[in-house]
Short mmCIF file of C-alpha atoms and ligand atoms in Angstrom, two decimals:
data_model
loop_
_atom_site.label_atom_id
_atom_site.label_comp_id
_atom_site.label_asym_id
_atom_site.label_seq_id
_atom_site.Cartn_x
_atom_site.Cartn_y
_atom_site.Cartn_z
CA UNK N 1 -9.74 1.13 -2.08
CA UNK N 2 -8.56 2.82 1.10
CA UNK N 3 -6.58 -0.04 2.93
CA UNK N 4 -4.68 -1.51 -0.33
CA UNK N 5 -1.61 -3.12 1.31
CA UNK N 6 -3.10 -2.98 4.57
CA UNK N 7 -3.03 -6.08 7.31
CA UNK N 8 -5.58 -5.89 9.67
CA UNK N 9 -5.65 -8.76 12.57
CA UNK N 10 -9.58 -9.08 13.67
CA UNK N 11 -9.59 -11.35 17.79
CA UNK N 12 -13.16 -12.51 18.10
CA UNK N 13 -14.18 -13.12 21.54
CA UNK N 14 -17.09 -14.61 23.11
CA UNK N 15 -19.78 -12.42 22.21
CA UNK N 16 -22.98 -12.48 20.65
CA UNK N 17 -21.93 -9.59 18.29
CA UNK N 18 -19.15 -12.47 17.04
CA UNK N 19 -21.89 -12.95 14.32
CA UNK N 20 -21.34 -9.47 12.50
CA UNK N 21 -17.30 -10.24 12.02
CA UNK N 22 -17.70 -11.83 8.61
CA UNK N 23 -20.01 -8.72 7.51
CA UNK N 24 -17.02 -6.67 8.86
CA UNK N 25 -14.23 -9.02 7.39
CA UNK N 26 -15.93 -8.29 3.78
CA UNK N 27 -16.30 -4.80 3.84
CA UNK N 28 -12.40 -4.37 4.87
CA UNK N 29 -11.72 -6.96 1.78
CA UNK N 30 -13.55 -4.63 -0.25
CA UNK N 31 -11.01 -2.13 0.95
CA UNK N 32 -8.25 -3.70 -0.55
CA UNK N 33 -7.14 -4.88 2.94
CA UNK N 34 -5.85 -8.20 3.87
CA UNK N 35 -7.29 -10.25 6.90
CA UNK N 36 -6.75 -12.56 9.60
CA UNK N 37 -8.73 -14.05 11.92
CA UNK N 38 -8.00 -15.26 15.21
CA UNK N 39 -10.87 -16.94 17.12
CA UNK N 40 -10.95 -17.72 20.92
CA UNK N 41 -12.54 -21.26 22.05
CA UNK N 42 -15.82 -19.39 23.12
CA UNK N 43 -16.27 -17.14 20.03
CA UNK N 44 -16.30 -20.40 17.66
CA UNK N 45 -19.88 -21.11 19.35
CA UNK N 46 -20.52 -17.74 17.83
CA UNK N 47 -19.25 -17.88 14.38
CA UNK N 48 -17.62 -20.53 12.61
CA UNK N 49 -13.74 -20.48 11.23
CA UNK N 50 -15.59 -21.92 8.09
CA UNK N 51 -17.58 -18.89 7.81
CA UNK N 52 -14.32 -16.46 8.44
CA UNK N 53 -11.57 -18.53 6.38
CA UNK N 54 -14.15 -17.95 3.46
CA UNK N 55 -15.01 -14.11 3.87
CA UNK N 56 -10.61 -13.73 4.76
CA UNK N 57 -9.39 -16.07 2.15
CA UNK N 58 -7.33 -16.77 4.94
CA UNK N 59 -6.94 -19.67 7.57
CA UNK N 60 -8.51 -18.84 10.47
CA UNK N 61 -5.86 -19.09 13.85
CA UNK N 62 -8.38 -20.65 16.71
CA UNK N 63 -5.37 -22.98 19.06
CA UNK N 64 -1.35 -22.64 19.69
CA UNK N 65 -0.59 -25.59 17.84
CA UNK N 66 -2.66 -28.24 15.64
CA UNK N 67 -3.25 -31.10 18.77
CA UNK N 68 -3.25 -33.61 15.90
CA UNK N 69 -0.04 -32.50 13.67
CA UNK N 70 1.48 -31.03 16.15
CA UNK N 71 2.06 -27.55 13.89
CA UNK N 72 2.66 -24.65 15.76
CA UNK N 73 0.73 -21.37 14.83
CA UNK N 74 3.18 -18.46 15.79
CA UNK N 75 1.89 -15.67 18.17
CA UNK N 76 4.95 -13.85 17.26
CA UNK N 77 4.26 -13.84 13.43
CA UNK N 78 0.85 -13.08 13.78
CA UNK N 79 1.49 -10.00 15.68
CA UNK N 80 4.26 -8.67 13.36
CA UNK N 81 2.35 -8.94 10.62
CA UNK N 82 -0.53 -6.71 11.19
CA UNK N 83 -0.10 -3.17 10.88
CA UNK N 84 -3.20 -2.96 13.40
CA UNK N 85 -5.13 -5.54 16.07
CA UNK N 86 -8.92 -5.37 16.21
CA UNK N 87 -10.33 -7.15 19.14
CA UNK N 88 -14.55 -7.11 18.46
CA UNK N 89 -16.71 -8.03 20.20
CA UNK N 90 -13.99 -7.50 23.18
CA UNK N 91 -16.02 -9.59 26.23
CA UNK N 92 -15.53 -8.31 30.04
CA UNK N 93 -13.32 -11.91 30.15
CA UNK N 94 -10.83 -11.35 27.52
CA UNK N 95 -10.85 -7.37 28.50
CA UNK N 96 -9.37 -8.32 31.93
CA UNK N 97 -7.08 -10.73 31.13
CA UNK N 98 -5.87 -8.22 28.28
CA UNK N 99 -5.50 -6.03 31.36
CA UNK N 100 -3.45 -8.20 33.65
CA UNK N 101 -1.64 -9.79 30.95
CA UNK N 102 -2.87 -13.42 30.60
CA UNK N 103 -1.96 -15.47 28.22
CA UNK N 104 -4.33 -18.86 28.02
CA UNK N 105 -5.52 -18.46 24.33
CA UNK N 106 -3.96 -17.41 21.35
CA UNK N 107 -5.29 -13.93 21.24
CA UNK N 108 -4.20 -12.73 24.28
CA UNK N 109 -0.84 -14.51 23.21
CA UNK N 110 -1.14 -12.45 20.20
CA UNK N 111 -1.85 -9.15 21.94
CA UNK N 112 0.85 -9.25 24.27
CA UNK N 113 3.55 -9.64 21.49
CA UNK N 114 1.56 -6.93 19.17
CA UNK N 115 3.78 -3.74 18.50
CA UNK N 116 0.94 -2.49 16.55
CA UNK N 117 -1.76 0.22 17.12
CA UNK N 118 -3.95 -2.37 19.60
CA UNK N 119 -7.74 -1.32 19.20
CA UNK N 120 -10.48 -3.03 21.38
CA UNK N 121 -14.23 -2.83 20.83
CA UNK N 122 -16.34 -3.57 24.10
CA UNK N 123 -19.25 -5.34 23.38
CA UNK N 124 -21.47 -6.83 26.95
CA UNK N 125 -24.55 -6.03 28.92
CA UNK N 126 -25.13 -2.77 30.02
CA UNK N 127 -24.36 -3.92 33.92
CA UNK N 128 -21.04 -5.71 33.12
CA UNK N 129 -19.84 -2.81 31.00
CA UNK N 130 -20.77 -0.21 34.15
CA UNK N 131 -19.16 -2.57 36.72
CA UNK N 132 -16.56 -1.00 38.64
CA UNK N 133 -13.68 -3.67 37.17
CA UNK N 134 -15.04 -3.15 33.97
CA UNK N 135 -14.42 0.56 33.99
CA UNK N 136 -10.96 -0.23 35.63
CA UNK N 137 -9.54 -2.58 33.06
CA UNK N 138 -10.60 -0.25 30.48
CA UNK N 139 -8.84 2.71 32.12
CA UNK N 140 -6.04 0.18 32.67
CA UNK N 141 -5.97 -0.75 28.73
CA UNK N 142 -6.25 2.60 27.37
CA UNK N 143 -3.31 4.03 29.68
CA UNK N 144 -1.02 1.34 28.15
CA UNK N 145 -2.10 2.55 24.91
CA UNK N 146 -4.78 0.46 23.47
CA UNK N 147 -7.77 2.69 21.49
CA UNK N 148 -11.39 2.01 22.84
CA UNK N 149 -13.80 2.23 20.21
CA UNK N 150 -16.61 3.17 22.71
CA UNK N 151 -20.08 0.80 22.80
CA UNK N 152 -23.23 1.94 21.57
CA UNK N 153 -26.40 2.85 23.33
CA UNK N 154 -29.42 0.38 22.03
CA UNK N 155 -30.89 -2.62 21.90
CA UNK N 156 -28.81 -5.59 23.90
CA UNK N 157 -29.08 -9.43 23.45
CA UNK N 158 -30.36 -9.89 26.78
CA UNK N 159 -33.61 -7.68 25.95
CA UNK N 160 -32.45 -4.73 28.03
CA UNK N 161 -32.05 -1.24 26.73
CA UNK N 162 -28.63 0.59 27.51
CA UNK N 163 -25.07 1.02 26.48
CA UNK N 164 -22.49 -2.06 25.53
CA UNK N 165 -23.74 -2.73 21.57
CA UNK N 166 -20.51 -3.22 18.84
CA UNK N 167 -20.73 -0.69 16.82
CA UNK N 168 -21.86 -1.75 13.06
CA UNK N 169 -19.26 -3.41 11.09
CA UNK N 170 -19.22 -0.60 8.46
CA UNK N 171 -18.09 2.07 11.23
CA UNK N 172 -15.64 -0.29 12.73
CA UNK N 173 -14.25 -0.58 9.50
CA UNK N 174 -14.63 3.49 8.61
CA UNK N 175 -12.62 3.59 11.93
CA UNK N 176 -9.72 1.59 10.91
CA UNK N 177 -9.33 2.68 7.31
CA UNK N 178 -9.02 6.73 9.45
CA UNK N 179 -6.26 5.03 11.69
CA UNK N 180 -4.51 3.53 9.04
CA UNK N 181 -4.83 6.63 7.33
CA UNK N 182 -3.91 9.69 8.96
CA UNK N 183 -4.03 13.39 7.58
CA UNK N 184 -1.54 13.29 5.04
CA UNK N 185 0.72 16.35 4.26
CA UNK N 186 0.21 14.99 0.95
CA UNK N 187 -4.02 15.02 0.74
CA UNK N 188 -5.72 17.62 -1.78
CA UNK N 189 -1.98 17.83 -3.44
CA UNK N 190 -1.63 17.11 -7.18
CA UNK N 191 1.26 14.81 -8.62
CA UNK N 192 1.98 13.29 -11.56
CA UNK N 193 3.14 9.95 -12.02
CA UNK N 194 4.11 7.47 -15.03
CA UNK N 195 3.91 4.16 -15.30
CA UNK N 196 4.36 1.18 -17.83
CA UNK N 197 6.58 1.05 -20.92
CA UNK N 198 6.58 3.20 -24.48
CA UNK N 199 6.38 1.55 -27.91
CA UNK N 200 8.30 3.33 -30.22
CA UNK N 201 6.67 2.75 -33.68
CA UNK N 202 8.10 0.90 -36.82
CA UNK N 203 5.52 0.43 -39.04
CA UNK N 204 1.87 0.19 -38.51
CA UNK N 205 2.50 -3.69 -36.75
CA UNK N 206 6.15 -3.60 -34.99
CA UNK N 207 7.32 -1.52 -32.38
CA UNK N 208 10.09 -1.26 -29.88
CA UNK N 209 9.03 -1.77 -26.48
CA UNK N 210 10.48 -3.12 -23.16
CA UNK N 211 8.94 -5.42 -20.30
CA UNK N 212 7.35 -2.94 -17.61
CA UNK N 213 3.73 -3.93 -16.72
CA UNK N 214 2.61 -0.70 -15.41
CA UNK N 215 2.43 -2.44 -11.73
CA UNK N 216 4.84 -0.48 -10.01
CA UNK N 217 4.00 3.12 -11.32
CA UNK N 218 0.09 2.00 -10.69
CA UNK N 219 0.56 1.27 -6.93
CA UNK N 220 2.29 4.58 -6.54
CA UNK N 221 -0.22 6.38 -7.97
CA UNK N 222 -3.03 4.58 -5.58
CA UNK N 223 -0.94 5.03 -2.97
CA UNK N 224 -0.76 8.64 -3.23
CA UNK N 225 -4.30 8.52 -3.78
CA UNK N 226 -5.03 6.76 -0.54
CA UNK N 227 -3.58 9.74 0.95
CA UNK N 228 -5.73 11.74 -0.05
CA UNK N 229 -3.45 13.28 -3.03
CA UNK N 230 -4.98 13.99 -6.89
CA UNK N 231 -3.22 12.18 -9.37
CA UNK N 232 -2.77 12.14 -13.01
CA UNK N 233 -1.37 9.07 -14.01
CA UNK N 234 0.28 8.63 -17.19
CA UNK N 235 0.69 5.28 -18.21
CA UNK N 236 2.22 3.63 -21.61
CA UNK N 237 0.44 0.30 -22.94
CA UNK N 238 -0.40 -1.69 -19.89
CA UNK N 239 -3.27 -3.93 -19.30
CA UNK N 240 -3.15 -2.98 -15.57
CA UNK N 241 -6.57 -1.71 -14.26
CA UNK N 242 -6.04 1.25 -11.73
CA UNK N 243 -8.45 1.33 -8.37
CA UNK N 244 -9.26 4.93 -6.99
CA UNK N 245 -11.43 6.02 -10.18
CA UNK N 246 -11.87 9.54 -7.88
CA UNK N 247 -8.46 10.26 -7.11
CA UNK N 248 -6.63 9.20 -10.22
CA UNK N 249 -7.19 10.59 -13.63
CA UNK N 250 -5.46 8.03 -16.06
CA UNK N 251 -4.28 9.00 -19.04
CA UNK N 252 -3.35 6.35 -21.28
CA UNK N 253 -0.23 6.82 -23.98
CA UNK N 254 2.01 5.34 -26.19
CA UNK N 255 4.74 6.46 -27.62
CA UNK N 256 7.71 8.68 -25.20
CA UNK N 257 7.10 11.63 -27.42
CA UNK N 258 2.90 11.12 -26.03
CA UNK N 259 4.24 10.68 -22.68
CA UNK N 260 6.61 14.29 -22.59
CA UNK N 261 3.29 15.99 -23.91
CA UNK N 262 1.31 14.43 -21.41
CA UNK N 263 3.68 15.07 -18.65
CA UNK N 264 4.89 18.78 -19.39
CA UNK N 265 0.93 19.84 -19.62
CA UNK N 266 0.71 18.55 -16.04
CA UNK N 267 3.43 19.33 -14.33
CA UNK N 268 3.42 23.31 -13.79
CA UNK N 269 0.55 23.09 -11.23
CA UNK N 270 2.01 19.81 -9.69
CA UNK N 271 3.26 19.05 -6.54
CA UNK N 272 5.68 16.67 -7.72
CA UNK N 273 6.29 13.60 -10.29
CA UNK N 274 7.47 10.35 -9.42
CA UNK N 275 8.69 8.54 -13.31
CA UNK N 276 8.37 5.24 -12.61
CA UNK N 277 7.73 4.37 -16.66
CA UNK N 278 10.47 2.47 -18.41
CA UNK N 279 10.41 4.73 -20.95
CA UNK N 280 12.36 4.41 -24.23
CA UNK N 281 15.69 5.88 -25.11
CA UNK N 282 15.67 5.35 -28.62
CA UNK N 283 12.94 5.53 -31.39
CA UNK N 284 13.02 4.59 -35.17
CA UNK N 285 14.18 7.75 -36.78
CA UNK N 286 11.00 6.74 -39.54
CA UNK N 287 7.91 5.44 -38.74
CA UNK N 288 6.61 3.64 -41.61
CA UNK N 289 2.93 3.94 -42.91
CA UNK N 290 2.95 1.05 -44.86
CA UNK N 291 3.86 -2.53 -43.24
CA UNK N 292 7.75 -3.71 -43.66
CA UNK N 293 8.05 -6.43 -46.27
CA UNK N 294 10.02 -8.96 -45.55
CA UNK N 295 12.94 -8.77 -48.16
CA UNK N 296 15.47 -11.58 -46.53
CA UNK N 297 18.74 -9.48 -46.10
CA UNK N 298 18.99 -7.43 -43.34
CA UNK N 299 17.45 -4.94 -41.74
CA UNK N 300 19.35 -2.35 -40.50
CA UNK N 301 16.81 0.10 -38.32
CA UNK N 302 18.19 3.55 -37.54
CA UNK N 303 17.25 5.10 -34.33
CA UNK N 304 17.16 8.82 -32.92
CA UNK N 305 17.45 9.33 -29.01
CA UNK N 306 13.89 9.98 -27.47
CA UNK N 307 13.48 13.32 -25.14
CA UNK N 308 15.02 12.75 -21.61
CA UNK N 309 11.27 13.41 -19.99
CA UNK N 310 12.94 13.13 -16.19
CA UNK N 311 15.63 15.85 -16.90
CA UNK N 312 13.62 18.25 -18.27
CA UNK N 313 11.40 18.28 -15.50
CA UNK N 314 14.41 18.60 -13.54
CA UNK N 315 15.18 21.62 -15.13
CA UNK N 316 11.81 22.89 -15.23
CA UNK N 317 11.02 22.22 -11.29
CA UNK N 318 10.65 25.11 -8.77
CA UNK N 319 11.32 25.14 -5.10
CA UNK N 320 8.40 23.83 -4.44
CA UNK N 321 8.15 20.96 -6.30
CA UNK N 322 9.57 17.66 -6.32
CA UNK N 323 11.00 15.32 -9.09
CA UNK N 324 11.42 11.76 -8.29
CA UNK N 325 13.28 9.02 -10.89
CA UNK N 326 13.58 5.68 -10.96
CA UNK N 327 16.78 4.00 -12.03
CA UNK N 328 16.43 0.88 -13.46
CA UNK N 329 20.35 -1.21 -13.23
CA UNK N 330 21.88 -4.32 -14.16
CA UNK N 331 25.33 -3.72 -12.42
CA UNK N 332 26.92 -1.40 -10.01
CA UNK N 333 23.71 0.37 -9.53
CA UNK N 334 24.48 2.71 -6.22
CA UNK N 335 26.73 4.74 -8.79
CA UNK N 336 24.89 4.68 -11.59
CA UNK N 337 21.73 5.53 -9.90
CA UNK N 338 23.69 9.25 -8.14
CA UNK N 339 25.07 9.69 -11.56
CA UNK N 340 21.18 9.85 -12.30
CA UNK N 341 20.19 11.80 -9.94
CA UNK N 342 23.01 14.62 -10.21
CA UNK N 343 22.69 14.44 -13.59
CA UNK N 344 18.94 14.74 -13.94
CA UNK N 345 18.58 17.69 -11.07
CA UNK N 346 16.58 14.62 -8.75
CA UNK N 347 14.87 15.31 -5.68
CA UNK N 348 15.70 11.67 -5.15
CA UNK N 349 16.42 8.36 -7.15
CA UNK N 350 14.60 5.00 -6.28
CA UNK N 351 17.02 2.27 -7.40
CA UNK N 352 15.57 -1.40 -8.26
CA UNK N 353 18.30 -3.46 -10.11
CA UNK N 354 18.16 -6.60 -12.14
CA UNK N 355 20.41 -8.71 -10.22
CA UNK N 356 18.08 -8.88 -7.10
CA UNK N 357 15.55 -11.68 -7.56
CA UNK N 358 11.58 -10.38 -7.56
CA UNK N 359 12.93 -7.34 -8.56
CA UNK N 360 11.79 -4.80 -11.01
CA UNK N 361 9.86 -6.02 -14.04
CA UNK N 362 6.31 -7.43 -14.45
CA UNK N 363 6.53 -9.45 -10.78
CA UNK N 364 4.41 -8.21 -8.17
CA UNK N 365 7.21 -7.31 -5.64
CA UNK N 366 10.26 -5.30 -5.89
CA UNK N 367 13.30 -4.59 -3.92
CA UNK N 368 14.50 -0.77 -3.89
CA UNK N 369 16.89 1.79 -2.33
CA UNK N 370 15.94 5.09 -2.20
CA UNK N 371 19.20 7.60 -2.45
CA UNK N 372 18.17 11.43 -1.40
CA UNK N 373 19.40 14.62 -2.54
CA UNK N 374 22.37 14.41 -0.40
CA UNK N 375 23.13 11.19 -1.56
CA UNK N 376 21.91 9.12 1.61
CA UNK N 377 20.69 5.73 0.99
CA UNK N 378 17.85 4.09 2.42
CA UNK N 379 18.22 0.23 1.27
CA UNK N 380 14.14 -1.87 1.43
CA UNK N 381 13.57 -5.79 1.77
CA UNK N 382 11.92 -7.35 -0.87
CA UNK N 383 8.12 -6.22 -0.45
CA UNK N 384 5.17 -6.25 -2.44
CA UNK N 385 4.96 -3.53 -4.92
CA UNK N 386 1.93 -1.83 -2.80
CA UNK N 387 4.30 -1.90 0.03
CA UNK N 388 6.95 -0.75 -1.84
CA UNK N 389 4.54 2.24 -3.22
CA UNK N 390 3.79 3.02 0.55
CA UNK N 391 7.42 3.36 1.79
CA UNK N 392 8.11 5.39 -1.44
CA UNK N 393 5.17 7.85 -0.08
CA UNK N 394 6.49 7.74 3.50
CA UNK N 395 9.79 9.19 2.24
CA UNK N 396 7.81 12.09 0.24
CA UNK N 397 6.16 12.63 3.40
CA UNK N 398 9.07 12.88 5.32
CA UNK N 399 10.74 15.21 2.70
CA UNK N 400 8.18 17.84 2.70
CA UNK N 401 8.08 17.71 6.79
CA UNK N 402 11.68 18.47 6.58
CA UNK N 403 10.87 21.20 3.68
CA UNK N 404 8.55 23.14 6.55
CA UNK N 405 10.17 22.60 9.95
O1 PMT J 1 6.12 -1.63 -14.61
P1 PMT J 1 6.65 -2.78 -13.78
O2 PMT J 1 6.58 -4.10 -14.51
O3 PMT J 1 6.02 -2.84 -12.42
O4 PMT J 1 8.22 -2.53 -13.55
C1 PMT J 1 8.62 -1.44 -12.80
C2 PMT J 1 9.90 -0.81 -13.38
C3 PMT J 1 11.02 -1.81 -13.30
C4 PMT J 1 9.68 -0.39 -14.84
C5 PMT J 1 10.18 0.48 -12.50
O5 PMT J 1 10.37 0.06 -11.17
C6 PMT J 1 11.43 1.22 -13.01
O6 PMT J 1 12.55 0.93 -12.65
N1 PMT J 1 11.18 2.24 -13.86
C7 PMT J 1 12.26 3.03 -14.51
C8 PMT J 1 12.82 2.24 -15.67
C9 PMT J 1 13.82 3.05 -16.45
O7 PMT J 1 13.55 3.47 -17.53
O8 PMT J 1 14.95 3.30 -15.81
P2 PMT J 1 16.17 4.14 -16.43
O9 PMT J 1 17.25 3.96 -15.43
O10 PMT J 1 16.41 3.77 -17.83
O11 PMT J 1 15.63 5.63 -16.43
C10 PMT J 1 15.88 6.55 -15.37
C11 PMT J 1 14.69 7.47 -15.19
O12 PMT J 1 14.58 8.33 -16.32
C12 PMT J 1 13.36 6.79 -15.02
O13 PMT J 1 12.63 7.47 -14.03
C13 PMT J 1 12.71 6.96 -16.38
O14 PMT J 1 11.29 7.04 -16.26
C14 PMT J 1 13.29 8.27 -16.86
N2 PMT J 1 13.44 8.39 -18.32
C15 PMT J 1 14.20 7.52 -19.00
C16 PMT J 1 14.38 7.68 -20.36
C17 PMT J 1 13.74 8.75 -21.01
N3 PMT J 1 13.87 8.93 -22.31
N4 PMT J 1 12.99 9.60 -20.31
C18 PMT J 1 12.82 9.45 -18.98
O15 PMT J 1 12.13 10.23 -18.35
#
């Protein structure tokens, strides 16, 4: 899955090539991305908002407002939310009002509040696309920074033979997953990364274990995949499937003791490791063989501290590499979390805390702030946790730019 956490924003003009969006919307579905449609008047004689609301799992955005509610359906939002704005099939029509800044429908609305990467596919008869305005308003588009994915040469709706096809939905959507993903300094590197909790054995039934799901350190490790990066990930019990089967190699573990072996036999040709596993501090000092029996006094269970996997990476690391914690707080967690990352020999700490709401634990969203070597603080809204994974790369990206310039 190459666009997992992605937004892509596909305006469908008035084109006879309207009927390959849904193909298109699928395939970037497949992706992992996440879709919206907007529709001009003429393109819904093309392809239905049935037909796209079905393939998006989305509403489809065809007006300004409902004319029989009255709800309004924000330009503004749209546009902020996509991280890029496909217009295919682009028509001569909507390329010159994109030109000259017009504003009657809701895509052009939509493009001319868009701060993302803008990306238009021409799609016409060969004469339109060769007409003198034509060529201008493309010229005009591209010099204010919208990407022409150029027409192809073939067969047209109107029986002639020349250049103004849409490319094929599968290399409109090979071209957005490369823009969404450029050349990483992280691609071909190796990094380890933990997820989920530990159980700590008592007996051949009970352990000790904690609440992490294994979502958190999972979307890192597909992020860094996405990039391009190999990744072992080492995950405690977590019924959490991973995507990426080529770039991750998952190895599954229980116990913190598993997780140390697992981790110190990968990390000398690493890159880095990001710990994003709750792991356990304590263990029972004896793991039974034989099931407890219940004997109705109490129980008193005597535990031994498990090995500190994070700092002893820390110690281990070379210039090179990086080590990356998480610090999981209930209170005061700015402090607690440098304490960790002094104390530990941290690259950098990624704080999540209790007391924010969606944070941490089993959700699917998290709130963090990541605090660098020399203790500056970058604080994060509330995201999902593969948004939260992609910020966490960004700032591993930016580190090792800084490590070479
Ligand atoms: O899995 P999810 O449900 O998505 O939840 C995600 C999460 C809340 C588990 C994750 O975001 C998180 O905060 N993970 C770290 C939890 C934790 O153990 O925090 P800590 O502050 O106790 O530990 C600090 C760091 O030391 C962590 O990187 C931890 O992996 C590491 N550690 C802790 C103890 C130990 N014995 N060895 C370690 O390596």
């Amino acid at each position: 899955m190459k666009l997992s956490g992605k937004k892509v924003l596909i305006g469908v003009t008035g084109g006879i090539a309207a009927y390959k969006i849904p193909i298109l919307v699928r395939e970037l579905i497949k992706e992992g991305a996440q879709v919206q449609v907007i529709l001009t008047p003429d393109a819904q004689a093309f392809v239905t908002p049935l037909t796209l609301a079905t393939v998006s799992n989305n509403p489809v955005h065809t007006a300004f407002f409902n004319k029989t509610t009255g709800e309004w359906d924000s330009h503004i939002h749209l546009a902020l939310w996509a991280d890029i704005f496909l217009i295919a099939p682009a028509t001569a029509n909507t390329l010159a009002k994109m030109a000259h800044g017009l504003a009657d429908n809701l895509l052009l609305a939509v493009y001319l509040s868009a701060r993302c990467k803008c990306v238009v596919a021409p799609a016409m008869d060969l004469d339109m696309l060769k007409h003198p305005s034509t060529e201008k308003n493309i010229r005009t588009l591209e010099k204010q920074g919208v990407e022409i994915i150029p027409s192809e040469t073939g067969f047209l709706a109107s029986g002639l033979i020349g250049e103004g096809r849409m490319p094929e939905p599968e290399t409109l959507c090979k071209y957005i997953i490369e823009t969404l993903n450029p050349p990483s300094i992280l691609s071909n590197q190796s990094w380890v990364v933990t997820a989920g909790p530990t159980f700590e054995s008592i007996d051949p039934v009970r352990f000790i274990g904690n609440h992490s799901s294994g979502k958190m350190g999972i979307a890192i490790a597909e992020a860094l995949a996405t990039k391009g990066a190999q990744v072992i990930l080492i995950c405690g019990p977590s019924s959490v499937p991973h995507r990426h089967q080529g770039g991750i190699q998952r190895i599954d573990i229980t116990s913190a003791d598993e997780m140390l072996e697992a981790v110190e036999s990968h990390f000398d040709k690493a890159d880095g490791v990001i710990m994003a596993a709750a792991v356990a501090d304590y263990k029972p000092k004896i793991s039974h063989n034989e099931k407890l029996k219940k004997s109705g006094k109490n129980l008193i269970l005597e535990l031994t501290p498990n090995p500190d996997i994070l700092s002893r990476m820390g110690e281990k690391k070379n210039d090179h590499q990086l080590v990356i914690g998480f610090a999981l707080e209930s209170s005061n967690g700015i402090n607690h979390a440098k304490e960790k990352l002094k104390k530990k020999n941290l690259d950098a700490i990624i704080l999540n805390s209790l007391e924010d709401d969606g944070a941490g634990f089993g959700g699917d969203t998290n709130r963090i702030t990541i605090i660098d070597k020399e203790e500056e603080i970058i604080t994060f809204p509330l995201k999902s946790k593969a948004d939260v994974a992609n910020d966490i790369i960004s700032f591993i990206e930016s580190v090792f730019y800084k490590k070479i310039s």
